[in-house]
mmCIF file of C-alpha atoms in Angstrom:
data_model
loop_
_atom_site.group_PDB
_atom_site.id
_atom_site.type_symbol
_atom_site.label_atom_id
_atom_site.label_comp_id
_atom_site.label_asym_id
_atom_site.label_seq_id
_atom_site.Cartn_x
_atom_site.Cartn_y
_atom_site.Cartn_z
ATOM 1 C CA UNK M 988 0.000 0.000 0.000
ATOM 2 C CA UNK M 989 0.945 3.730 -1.004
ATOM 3 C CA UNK M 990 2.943 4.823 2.298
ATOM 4 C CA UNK M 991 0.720 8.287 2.225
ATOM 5 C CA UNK M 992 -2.476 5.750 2.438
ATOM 6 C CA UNK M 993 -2.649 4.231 6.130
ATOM 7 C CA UNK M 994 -2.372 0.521 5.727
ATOM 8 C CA UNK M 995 -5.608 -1.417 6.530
ATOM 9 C CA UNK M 996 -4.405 -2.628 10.423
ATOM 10 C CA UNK M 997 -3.968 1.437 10.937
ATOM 11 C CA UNK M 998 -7.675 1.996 9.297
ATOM 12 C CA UNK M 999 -9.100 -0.893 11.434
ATOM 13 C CA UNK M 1000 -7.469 0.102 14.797
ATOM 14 C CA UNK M 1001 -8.838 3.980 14.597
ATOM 15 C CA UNK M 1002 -12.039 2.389 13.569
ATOM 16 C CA UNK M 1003 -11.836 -0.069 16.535
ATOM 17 C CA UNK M 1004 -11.068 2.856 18.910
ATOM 18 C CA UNK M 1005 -13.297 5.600 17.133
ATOM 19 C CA UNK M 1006 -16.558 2.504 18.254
ATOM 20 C CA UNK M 1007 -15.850 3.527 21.261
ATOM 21 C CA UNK M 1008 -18.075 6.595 21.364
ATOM 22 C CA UNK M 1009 -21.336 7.229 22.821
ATOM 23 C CA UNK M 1010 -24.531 6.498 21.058
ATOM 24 C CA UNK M 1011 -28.440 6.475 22.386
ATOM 25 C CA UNK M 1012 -28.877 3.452 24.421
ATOM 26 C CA UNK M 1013 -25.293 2.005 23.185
ATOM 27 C CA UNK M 1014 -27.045 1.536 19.710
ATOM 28 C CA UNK M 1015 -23.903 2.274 17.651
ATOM 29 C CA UNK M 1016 -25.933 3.074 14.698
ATOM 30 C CA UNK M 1017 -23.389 3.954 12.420
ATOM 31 C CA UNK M 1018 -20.787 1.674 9.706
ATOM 32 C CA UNK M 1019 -17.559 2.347 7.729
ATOM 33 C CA UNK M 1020 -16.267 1.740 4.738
ATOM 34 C CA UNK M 1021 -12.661 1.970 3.973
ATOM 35 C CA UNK M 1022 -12.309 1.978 -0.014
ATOM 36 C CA UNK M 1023 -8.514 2.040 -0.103
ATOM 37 C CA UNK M 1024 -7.831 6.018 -0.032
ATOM 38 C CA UNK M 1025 -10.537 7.094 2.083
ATOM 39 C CA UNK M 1026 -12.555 5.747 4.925
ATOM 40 C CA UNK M 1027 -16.552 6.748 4.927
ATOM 41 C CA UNK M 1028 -18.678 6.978 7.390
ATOM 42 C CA UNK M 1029 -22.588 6.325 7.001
ATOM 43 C CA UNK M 1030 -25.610 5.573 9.191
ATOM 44 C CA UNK M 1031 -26.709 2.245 9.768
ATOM 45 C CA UNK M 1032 -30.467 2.394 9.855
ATOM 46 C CA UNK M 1033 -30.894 -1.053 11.262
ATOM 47 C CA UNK M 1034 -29.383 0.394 14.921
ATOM 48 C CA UNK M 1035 -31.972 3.317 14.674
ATOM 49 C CA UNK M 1036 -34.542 3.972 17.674
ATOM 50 C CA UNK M 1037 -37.754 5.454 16.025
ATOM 51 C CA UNK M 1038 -40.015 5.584 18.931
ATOM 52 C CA UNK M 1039 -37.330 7.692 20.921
ATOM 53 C CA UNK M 1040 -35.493 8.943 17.815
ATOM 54 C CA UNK M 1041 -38.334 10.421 16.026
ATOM 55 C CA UNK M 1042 -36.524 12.450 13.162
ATOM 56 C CA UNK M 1043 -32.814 10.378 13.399
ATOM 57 C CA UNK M 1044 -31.365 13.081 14.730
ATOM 58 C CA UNK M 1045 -29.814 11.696 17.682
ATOM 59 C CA UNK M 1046 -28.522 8.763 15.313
ATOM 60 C CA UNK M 1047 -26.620 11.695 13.318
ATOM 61 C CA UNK M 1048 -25.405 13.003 16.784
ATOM 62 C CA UNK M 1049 -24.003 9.561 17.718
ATOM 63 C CA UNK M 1050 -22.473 9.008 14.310
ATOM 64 C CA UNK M 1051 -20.750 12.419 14.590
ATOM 65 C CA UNK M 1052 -19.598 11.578 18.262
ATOM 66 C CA UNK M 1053 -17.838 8.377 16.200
ATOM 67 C CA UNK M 1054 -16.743 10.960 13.376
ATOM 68 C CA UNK M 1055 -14.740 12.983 16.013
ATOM 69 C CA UNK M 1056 -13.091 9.693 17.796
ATOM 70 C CA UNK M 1057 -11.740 8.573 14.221
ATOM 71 C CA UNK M 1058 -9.983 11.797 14.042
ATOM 72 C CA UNK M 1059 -8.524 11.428 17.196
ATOM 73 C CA UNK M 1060 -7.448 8.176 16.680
ATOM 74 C CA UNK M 1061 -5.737 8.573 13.324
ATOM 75 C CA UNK M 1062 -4.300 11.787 15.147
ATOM 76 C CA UNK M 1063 -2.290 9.551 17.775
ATOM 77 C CA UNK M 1064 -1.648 6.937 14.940
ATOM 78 C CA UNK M 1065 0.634 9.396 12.890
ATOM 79 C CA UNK M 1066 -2.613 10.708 9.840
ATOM 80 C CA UNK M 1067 -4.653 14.156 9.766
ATOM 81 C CA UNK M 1068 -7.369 13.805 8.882
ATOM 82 C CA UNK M 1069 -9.427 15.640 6.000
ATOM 83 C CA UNK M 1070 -13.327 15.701 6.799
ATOM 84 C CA UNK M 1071 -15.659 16.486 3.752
ATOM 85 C CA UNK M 1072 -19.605 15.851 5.347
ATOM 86 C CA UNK M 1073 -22.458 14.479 3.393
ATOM 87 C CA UNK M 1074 -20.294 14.114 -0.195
ATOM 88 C CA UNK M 1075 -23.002 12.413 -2.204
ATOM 89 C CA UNK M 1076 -25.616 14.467 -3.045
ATOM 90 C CA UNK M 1077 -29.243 12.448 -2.644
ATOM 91 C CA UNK M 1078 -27.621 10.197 -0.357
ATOM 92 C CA UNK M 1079 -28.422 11.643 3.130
ATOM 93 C CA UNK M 1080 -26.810 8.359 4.749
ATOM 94 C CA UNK M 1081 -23.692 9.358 4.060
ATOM 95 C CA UNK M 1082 -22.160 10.994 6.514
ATOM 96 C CA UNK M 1083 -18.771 11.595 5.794
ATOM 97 C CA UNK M 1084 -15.864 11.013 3.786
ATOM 98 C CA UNK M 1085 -12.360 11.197 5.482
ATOM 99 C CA UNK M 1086 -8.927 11.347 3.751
ATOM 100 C CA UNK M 1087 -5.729 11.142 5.391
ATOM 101 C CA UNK M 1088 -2.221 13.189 5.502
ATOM 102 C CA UNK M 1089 1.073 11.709 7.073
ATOM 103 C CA UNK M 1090 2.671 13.559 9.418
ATOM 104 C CA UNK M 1091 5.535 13.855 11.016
ATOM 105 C CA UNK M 1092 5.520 13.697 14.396
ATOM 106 C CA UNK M 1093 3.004 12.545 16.833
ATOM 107 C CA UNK M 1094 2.612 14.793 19.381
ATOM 108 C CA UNK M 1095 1.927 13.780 23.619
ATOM 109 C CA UNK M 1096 -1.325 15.829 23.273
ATOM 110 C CA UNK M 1097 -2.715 13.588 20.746
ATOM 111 C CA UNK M 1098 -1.802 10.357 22.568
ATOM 112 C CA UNK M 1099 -3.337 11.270 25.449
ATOM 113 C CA UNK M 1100 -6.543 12.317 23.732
ATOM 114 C CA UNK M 1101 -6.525 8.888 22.390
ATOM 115 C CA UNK M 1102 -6.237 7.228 25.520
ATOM 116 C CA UNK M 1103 -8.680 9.669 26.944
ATOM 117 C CA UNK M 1104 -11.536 7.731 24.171
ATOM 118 C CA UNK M 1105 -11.134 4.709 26.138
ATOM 119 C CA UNK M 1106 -11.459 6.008 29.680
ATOM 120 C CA UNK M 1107 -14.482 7.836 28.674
ATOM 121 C CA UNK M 1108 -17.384 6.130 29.958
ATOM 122 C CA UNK M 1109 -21.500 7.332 30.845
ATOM 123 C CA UNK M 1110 -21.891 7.833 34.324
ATOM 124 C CA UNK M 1111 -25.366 7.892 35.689
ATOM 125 C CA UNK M 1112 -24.403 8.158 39.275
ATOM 126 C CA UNK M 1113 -24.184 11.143 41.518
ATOM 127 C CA UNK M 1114 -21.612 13.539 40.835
ATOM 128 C CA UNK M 1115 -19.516 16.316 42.991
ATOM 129 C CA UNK M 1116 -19.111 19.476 41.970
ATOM 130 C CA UNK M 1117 -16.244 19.768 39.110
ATOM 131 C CA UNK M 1118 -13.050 21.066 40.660
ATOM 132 C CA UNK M 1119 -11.814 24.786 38.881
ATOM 133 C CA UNK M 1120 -15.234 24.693 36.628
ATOM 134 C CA UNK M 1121 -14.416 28.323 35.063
ATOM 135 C CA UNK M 1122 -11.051 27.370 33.514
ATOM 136 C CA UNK M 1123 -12.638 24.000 32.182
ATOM 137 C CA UNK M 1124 -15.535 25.851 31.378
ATOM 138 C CA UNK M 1125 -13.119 28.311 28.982
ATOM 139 C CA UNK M 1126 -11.903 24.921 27.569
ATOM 140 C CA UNK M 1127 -14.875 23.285 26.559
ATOM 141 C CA UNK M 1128 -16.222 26.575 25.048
ATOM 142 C CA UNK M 1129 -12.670 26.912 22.995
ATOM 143 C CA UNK M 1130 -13.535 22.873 22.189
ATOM 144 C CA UNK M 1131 -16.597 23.461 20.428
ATOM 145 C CA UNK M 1132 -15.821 26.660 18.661
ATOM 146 C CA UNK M 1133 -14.652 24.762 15.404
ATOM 147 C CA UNK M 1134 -18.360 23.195 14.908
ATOM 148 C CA UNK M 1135 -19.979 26.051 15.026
ATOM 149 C CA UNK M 1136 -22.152 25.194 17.848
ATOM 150 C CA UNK M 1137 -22.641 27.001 21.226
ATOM 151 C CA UNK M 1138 -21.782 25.999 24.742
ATOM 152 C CA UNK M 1139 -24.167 27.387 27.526
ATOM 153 C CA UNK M 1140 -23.946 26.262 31.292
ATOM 154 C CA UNK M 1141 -26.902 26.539 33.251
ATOM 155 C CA UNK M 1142 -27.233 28.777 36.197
ATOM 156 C CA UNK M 1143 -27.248 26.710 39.421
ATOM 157 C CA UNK M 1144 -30.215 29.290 39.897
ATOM 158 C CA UNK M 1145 -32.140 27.790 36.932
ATOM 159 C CA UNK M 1146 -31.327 23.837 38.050
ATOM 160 C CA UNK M 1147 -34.983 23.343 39.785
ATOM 161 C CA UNK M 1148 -36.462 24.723 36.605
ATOM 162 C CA UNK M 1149 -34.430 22.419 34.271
ATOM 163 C CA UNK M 1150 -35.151 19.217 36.841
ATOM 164 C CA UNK M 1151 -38.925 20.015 36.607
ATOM 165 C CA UNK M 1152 -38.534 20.134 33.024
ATOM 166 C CA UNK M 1153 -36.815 16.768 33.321
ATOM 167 C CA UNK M 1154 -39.446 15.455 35.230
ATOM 168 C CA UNK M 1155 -42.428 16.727 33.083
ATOM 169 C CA UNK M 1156 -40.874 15.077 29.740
ATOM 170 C CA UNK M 1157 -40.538 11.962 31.906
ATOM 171 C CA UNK M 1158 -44.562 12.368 32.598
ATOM 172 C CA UNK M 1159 -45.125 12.296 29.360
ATOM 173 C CA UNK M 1160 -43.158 9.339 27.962
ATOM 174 C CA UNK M 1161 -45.165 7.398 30.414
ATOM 175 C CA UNK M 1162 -48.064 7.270 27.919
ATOM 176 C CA UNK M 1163 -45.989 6.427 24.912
ATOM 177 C CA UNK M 1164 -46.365 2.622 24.846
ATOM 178 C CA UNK M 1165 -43.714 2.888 21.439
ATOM 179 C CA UNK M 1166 -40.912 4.521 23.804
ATOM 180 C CA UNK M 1167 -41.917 2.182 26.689
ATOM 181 C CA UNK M 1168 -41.291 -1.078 24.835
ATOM 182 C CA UNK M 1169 -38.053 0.239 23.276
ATOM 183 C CA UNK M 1170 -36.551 1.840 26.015
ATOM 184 C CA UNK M 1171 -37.001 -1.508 28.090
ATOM 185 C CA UNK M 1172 -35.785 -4.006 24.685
ATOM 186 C CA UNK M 1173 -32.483 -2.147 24.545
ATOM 187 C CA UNK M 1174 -31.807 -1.885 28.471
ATOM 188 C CA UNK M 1175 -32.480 -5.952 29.148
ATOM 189 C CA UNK M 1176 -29.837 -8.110 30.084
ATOM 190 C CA UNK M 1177 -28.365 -9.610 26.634
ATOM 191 C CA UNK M 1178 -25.343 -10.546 27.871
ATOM 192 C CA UNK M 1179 -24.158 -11.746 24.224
ATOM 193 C CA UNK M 1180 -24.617 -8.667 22.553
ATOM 194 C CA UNK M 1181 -22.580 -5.862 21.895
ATOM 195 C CA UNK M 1182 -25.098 -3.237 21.884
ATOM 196 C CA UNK M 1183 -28.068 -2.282 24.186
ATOM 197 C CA UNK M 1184 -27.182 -0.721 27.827
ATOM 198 C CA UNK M 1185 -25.653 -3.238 30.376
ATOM 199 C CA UNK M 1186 -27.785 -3.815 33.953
ATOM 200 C CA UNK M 1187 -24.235 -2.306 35.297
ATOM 201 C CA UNK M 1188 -24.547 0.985 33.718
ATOM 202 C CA UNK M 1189 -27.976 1.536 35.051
ATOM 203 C CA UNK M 1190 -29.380 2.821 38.653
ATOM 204 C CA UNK M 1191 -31.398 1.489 40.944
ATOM 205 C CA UNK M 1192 -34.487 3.294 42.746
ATOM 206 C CA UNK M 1193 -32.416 5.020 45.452
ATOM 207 C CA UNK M 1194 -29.563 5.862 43.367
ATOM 208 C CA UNK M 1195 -32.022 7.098 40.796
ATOM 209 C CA UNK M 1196 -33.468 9.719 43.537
ATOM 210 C CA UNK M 1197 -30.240 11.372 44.059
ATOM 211 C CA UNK M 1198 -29.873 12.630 40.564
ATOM 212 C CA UNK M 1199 -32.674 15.623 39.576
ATOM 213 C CA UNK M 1200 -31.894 15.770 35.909
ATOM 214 C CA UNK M 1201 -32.059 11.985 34.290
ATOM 215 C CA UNK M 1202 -33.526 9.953 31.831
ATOM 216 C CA UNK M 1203 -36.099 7.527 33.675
ATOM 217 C CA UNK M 1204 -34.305 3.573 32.589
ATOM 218 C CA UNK M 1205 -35.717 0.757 34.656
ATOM 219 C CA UNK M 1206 -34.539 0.523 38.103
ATOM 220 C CA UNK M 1207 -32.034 -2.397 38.387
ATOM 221 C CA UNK M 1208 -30.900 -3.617 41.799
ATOM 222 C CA UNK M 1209 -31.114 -2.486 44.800
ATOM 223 C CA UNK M 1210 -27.806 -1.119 45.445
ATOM 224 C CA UNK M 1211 -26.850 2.193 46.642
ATOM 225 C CA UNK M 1212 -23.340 3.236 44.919
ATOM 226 C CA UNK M 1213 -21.965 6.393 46.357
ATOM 227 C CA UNK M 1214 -23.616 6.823 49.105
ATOM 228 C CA UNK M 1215 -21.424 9.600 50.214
ATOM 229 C CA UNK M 1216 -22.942 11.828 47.493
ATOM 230 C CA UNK M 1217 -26.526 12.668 48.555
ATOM 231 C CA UNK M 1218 -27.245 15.111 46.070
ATOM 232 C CA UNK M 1219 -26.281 15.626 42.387
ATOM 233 C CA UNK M 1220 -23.597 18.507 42.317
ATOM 234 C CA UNK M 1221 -22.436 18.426 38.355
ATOM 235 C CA UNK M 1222 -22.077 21.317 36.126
ATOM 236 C CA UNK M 1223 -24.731 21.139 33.444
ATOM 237 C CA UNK M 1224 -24.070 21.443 29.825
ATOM 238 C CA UNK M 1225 -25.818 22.675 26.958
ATOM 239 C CA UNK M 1226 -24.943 22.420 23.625
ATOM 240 C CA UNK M 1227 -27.101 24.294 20.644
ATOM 241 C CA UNK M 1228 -27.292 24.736 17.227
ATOM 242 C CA UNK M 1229 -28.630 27.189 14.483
ATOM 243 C CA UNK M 1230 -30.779 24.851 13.397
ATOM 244 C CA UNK M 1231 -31.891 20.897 12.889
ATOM 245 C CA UNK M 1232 -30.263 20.711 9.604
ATOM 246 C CA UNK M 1233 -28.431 17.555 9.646
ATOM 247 C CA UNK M 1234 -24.740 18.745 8.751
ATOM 248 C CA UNK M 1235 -25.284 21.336 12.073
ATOM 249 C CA UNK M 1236 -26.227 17.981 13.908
ATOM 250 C CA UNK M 1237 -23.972 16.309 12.610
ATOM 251 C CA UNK M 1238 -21.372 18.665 13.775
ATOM 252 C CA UNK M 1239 -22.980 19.082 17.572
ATOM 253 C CA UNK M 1240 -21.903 15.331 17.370
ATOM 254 C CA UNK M 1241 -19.019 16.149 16.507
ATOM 255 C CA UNK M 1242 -18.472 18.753 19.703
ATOM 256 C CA UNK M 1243 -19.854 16.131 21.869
ATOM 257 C CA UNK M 1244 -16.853 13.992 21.410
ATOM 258 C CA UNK M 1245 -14.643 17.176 22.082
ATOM 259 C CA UNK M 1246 -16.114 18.331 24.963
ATOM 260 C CA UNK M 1247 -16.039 14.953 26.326
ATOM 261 C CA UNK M 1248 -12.726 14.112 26.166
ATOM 262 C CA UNK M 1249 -11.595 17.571 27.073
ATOM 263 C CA UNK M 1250 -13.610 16.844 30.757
ATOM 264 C CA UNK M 1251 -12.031 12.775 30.631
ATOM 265 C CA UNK M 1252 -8.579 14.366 30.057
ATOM 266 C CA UNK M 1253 -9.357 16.832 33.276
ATOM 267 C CA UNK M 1254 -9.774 13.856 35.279
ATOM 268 C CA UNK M 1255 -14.353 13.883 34.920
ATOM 269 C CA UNK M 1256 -16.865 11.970 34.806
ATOM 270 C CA UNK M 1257 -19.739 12.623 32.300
ATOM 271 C CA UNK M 1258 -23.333 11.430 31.495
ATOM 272 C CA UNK M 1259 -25.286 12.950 28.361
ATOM 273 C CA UNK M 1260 -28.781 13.608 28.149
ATOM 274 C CA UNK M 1261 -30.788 13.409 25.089
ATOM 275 C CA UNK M 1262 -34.182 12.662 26.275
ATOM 276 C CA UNK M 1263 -35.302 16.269 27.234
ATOM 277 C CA UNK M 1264 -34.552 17.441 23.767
ATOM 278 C CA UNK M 1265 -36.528 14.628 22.154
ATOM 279 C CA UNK M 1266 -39.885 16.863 22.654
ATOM 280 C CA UNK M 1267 -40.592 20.498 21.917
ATOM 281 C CA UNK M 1268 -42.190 21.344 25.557
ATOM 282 C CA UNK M 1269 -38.972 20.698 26.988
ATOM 283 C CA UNK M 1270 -36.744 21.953 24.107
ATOM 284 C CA UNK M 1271 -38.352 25.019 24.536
ATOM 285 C CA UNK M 1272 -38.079 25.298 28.288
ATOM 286 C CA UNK M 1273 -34.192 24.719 27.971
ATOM 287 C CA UNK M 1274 -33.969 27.240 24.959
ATOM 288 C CA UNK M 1275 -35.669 29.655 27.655
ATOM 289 C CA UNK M 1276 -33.196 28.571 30.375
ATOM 290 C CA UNK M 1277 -30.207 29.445 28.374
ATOM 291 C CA UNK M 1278 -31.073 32.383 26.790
ATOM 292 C CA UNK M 1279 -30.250 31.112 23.460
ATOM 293 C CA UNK M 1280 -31.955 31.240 20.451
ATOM 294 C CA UNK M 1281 -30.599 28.225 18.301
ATOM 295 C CA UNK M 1282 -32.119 24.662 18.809
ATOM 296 C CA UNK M 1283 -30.820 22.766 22.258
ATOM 297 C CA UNK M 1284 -29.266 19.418 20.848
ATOM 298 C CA UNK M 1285 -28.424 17.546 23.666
ATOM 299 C CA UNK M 1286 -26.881 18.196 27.422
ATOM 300 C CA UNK M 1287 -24.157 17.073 29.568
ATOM 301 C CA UNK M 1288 -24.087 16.369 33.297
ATOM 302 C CA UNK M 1289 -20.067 16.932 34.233
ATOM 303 C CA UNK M 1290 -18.784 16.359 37.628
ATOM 304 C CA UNK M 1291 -16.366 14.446 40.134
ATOM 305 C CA UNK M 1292 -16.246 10.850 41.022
ATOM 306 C CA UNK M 1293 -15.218 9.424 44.024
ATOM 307 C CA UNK M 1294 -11.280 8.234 43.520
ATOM 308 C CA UNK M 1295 -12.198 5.567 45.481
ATOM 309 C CA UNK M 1296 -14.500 4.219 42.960
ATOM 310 C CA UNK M 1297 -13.663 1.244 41.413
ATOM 311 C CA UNK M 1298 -13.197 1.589 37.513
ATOM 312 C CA UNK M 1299 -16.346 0.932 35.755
ATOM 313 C CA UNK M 1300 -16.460 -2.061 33.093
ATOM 314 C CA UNK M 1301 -16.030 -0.454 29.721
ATOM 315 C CA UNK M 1302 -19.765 -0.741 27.940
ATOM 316 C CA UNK M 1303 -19.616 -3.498 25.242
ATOM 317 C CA UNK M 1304 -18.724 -2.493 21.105
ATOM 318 C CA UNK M 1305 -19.932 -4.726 18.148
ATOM 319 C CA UNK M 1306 -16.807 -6.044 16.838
ATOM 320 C CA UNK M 1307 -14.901 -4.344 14.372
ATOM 321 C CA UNK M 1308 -16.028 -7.154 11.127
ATOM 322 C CA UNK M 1309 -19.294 -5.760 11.976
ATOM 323 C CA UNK M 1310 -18.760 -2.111 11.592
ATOM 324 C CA UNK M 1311 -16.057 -1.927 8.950
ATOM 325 C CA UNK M 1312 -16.136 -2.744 5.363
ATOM 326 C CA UNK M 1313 -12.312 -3.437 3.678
ATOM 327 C CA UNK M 1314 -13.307 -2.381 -0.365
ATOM 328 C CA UNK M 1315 -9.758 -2.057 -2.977
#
């Protein structure tokens, strides 16, 4: 292979790494396709959630979390990368098309945002207050700045509002016998497959009662994990966009991965939340919380975990045959 054309074991380790970002429920709903100069990305309908995914759009966020992680991982592999979105015109599943430069040097800061991708991990627990919040709070605004999206924290002032809205969207997904059954098919216990949300991942009832702002997932157990925090303290998150067109959703997906891994590589945990931007009541409510007028996309609980916790068990991945083509 052309030495300025990563060799296939380069393409299927970035891919294998890049899997390794959050999607809705773990759904991974996204597949690649390396065709021996470029590697494309496109949606894999078959992993979408339409009862909670109405429109797709939180499959386009996921696939540009993935988007973001390739970069990263072709970064600390020794490649830029060269990002044209949506290339084929009347093909709207086609996310991206990445090319690759060598360069010459690999710097520390790219290694370490590489390992960052696989200490990343969703945590639903309790958090303490994030440590020096207005200098990571500069960061993660300077993180999302290239996507053209905007970063808004919200007022701890504002938090009851938000957690009422939180509730209230909850409320109403109770009628919604479509979002019941599908919420509860991709949280069971499958323990041989690689997708859905593992039993460890979720809360039980007294767990779930110490975190206002929360996607309602079955209780499971009975356990009470970090006891010591009685009350949620993380920094919320919003991110926003002009509008719901799908390359400025794409892209939010894209700043999700960044301002993830800019929290991991502060030493963070982090939990998104999708579920209050899923209806327009609550959209709306958060729109009015921030002050902004572009279209809230998703939010971010960040905070502190215990170091005494013990590491959580990384969340399973489809295996890499199953995500990536090898074409020329």
């Amino acid at each position: 292979m052309d030495a300025k054309v990563p060799t296939e074991q380069v393409i299927r380790d970035a891919v294998t790494l890049a899997c390794r970002a959050p999607s809705l429920h773990n759904s991974q709903p996204w597949r690649w396709v390396a065709d021996g100069t470029r590697l494309h990305l496109w949606a894999d309908p078959r992993h979408a959630m339409h009862a909670t995914d109405h429109t797709g759009r939180e499959l386009i966020l996921s696939c540009g979390a993935v988007l973001d992680h390739l970069r990263v991982a072709m970064a600390a592999a020794g490649w830029d990368s060269v990002t044209e979105r949506f290339p084929t015109e009347g093909r709207p599943d086609h996310l991206a098309s990445v090319g690759f430069l060598p360069v010459a040097n690999v710097t520390p800061q790219c290694r370490l945002r590489a390992d960052a991708i696989l200490r990343r991990s969703t945590d639903r627990l309790p958090l303490g207050a994030p440590p020096a919040w207005p200098t990571l709070h500069s960061a993660l605004s300077r993180a999302v700045t290239p996507y053209d999206v905007t970063l808004d924290v919200v007022d701890d002032d504002e938090r009851p509002r938000l957690a009422e809205a939180s509730r209230l969207t909850e409320q109403l997904r109770r009628s919604d016998t479509s979002y019941l059954t599908e919420l509860r098919w991709w949280t069971s216990p499958f323990e041989a497959d690689a997708d859905h949300v593992p039993e460890t991942a979720l809360l039980s009832s007294s767990e779930a009662a110490r975190v206002d702002i929360a996607r309602a997932f079955p209780p499971a157990g009975g356990g009470r994990r970090r006891a010591s925090i009685e009350v949620d303290h993380s920094k919320i998150v919003v991110l926003s966009t002009h509008g719901d067109a799908p390359a400025e959703v794409l892209r939010c997906g894209e700043a999700l991965s960044a301002v993830l891994l800019e929290c991991t590589l502060a030493g963070l945990a982090t939990c998104t939340l999708t579920h209050m931007t899923e209806l327009s009541l609550s959209r709306d409510i958060i729109r009015q919380i921030t002050g902004s007028t572009g279209q809230p996309q998703l939010l971010i609980r960040v905070g502190r975990s215990p170091s005494k916790d013990p590491l959580a068990k990384p969340t399973a991945r489809r295996p890499v045959t199953e995500v990536l083509e090898m074409r020329g």
